[in-house]
């Protein structure tokens, strides 16, 4: 988000996502294709802010020229190659719940819940091994 290109794409898609549905509600007869079902389909899509913002953001991000760094391709390739785990760990901090994540990391059981930020897959795998070992002991 340090790039003016990315800020312009974000701003444009958010603004259009707010303005197009507002305009469609003020002008309900703006879409007339001659087929009632297609009119309804376009009306639903054009009155949904998430659809407008997402589609426009996707389109602009893939058509507006930008460097490899601006588009995030360099970091993505580094994370796929496995060379830099720091990139992955840094990006996971973006999903922290404000004021709560630090507290959650202190309690071990939260590391086992996949939808929470402190989740660690290796902790879950270790627990699974212990459970399987205990089950095998009981079965013998």
mmCIF file of N, CA and C in Angstrom, residues 8 11 15 21 29 32 52 57 64 70 75 86-87 93 96 99 102-103 106 110-112 116 120 128-130 132:
data_model
loop_
_atom_site.group_PDB
_atom_site.id
_atom_site.type_symbol
_atom_site.label_atom_id
_atom_site.label_comp_id
_atom_site.label_asym_id
_atom_site.label_seq_id
_atom_site.Cartn_x
_atom_site.Cartn_y
_atom_site.Cartn_z
ATOM 1 N N UNK A 8 -4.458 4.214 -5.756
ATOM 2 C CA UNK A 8 -5.435 4.680 -6.742
ATOM 3 C C UNK A 8 -6.420 3.559 -7.098
ATOM 4 N N UNK A 11 -8.723 3.107 -4.013
ATOM 5 C CA UNK A 11 -9.656 4.224 -3.897
ATOM 6 C C UNK A 11 -10.722 4.226 -4.980
ATOM 7 N N UNK A 15 -14.647 3.681 -4.200
ATOM 8 C CA UNK A 15 -15.557 4.782 -4.532
ATOM 9 C C UNK A 15 -16.639 4.328 -5.515
ATOM 10 N N UNK A 21 -23.968 1.471 -6.860
ATOM 11 C CA UNK A 21 -25.238 1.012 -6.266
ATOM 12 C C UNK A 21 -26.165 2.167 -5.881
ATOM 13 N N UNK A 29 -34.686 2.099 -13.530
ATOM 14 C CA UNK A 29 -34.977 1.669 -14.906
ATOM 15 C C UNK A 29 -33.783 1.890 -15.832
ATOM 16 N N UNK A 32 -32.042 -1.777 -19.270
ATOM 17 C CA UNK A 32 -33.146 -2.318 -20.086
ATOM 18 C C UNK A 32 -32.544 -3.066 -21.273
ATOM 19 N N UNK A 52 -19.186 -4.808 -7.205
ATOM 20 C CA UNK A 52 -18.618 -3.693 -7.992
ATOM 21 C C UNK A 52 -17.169 -3.442 -7.585
ATOM 22 N N UNK A 57 -11.660 -3.701 -8.769
ATOM 23 C CA UNK A 57 -10.311 -3.848 -8.206
ATOM 24 C C UNK A 57 -9.521 -4.931 -8.928
ATOM 25 N N UNK A 64 -3.715 -2.149 -15.002
ATOM 26 C CA UNK A 64 -2.879 -0.962 -14.790
ATOM 27 C C UNK A 64 -1.433 -1.413 -14.643
ATOM 28 N N UNK A 70 5.186 -3.776 -6.861
ATOM 29 C CA UNK A 70 3.891 -3.127 -6.644
ATOM 30 C C UNK A 70 2.734 -4.112 -6.734
ATOM 31 N N UNK A 75 6.951 -10.895 -3.758
ATOM 32 C CA UNK A 75 6.753 -11.511 -2.438
ATOM 33 C C UNK A 75 6.025 -12.842 -2.553
ATOM 34 N N UNK A 86 10.014 -15.584 6.763
ATOM 35 C CA UNK A 86 9.743 -14.315 7.443
ATOM 36 C C UNK A 86 8.638 -13.548 6.724
ATOM 37 N N UNK A 87 8.577 -13.671 5.410
ATOM 38 C CA UNK A 87 7.532 -12.995 4.643
ATOM 39 C C UNK A 87 6.174 -13.556 5.039
ATOM 40 N N UNK A 93 0.696 -11.584 10.564
ATOM 41 C CA UNK A 93 0.424 -10.570 11.583
ATOM 42 C C UNK A 93 -0.732 -9.668 11.149
ATOM 43 N N UNK A 96 -4.116 -10.519 12.785
ATOM 44 C CA UNK A 96 -4.278 -10.473 14.237
ATOM 45 C C UNK A 96 -5.520 -9.692 14.633
ATOM 46 N N UNK A 99 -5.726 -6.118 20.167
ATOM 47 C CA UNK A 99 -5.773 -6.203 21.624
ATOM 48 C C UNK A 99 -6.029 -7.613 22.154
ATOM 49 N N UNK A 102 -2.428 -11.039 21.325
ATOM 50 C CA UNK A 102 -1.339 -11.277 22.268
ATOM 51 C C UNK A 102 -1.813 -12.124 23.447
ATOM 52 N N UNK A 103 -2.991 -11.832 23.944
ATOM 53 C CA UNK A 103 -3.575 -12.602 25.046
ATOM 54 C C UNK A 103 -3.846 -14.040 24.602
ATOM 55 N N UNK A 106 -0.909 -16.535 24.586
ATOM 56 C CA UNK A 106 -0.465 -17.018 25.894
ATOM 57 C C UNK A 106 -1.205 -18.274 26.340
ATOM 58 N N UNK A 110 -5.628 -22.186 22.266
ATOM 59 C CA UNK A 110 -5.973 -21.390 21.091
ATOM 60 C C UNK A 110 -5.086 -21.722 19.893
ATOM 61 N N UNK A 111 -3.930 -22.348 20.145
ATOM 62 C CA UNK A 111 -3.039 -22.730 19.048
ATOM 63 C C UNK A 111 -3.590 -23.917 18.271
ATOM 64 N N UNK A 112 -4.640 -24.549 18.797
ATOM 65 C CA UNK A 112 -5.226 -25.725 18.153
ATOM 66 C C UNK A 112 -6.439 -25.399 17.296
ATOM 67 N N UNK A 116 -8.238 -19.216 14.353
ATOM 68 C CA UNK A 116 -7.722 -18.164 15.218
ATOM 69 C C UNK A 116 -6.278 -17.837 14.853
ATOM 70 N N UNK A 120 -1.165 -22.954 15.101
ATOM 71 C CA UNK A 120 0.088 -23.480 14.558
ATOM 72 C C UNK A 120 -0.165 -24.915 14.141
ATOM 73 N N UNK A 128 -2.055 -34.638 17.434
ATOM 74 C CA UNK A 128 -2.605 -35.791 16.731
ATOM 75 C C UNK A 128 -1.754 -37.030 16.928
ATOM 76 N N UNK A 129 -0.429 -36.867 16.897
ATOM 77 C CA UNK A 129 0.468 -37.995 17.117
ATOM 78 C C UNK A 129 0.300 -38.554 18.523
ATOM 79 N N UNK A 130 0.206 -37.665 19.515
ATOM 80 C CA UNK A 130 0.027 -38.099 20.899
ATOM 81 C C UNK A 130 -1.298 -38.840 21.055
ATOM 82 N N UNK A 132 -3.018 -40.454 18.712
ATOM 83 C CA UNK A 132 -2.930 -41.749 18.037
ATOM 84 C C UNK A 132 -2.110 -42.737 18.855
#
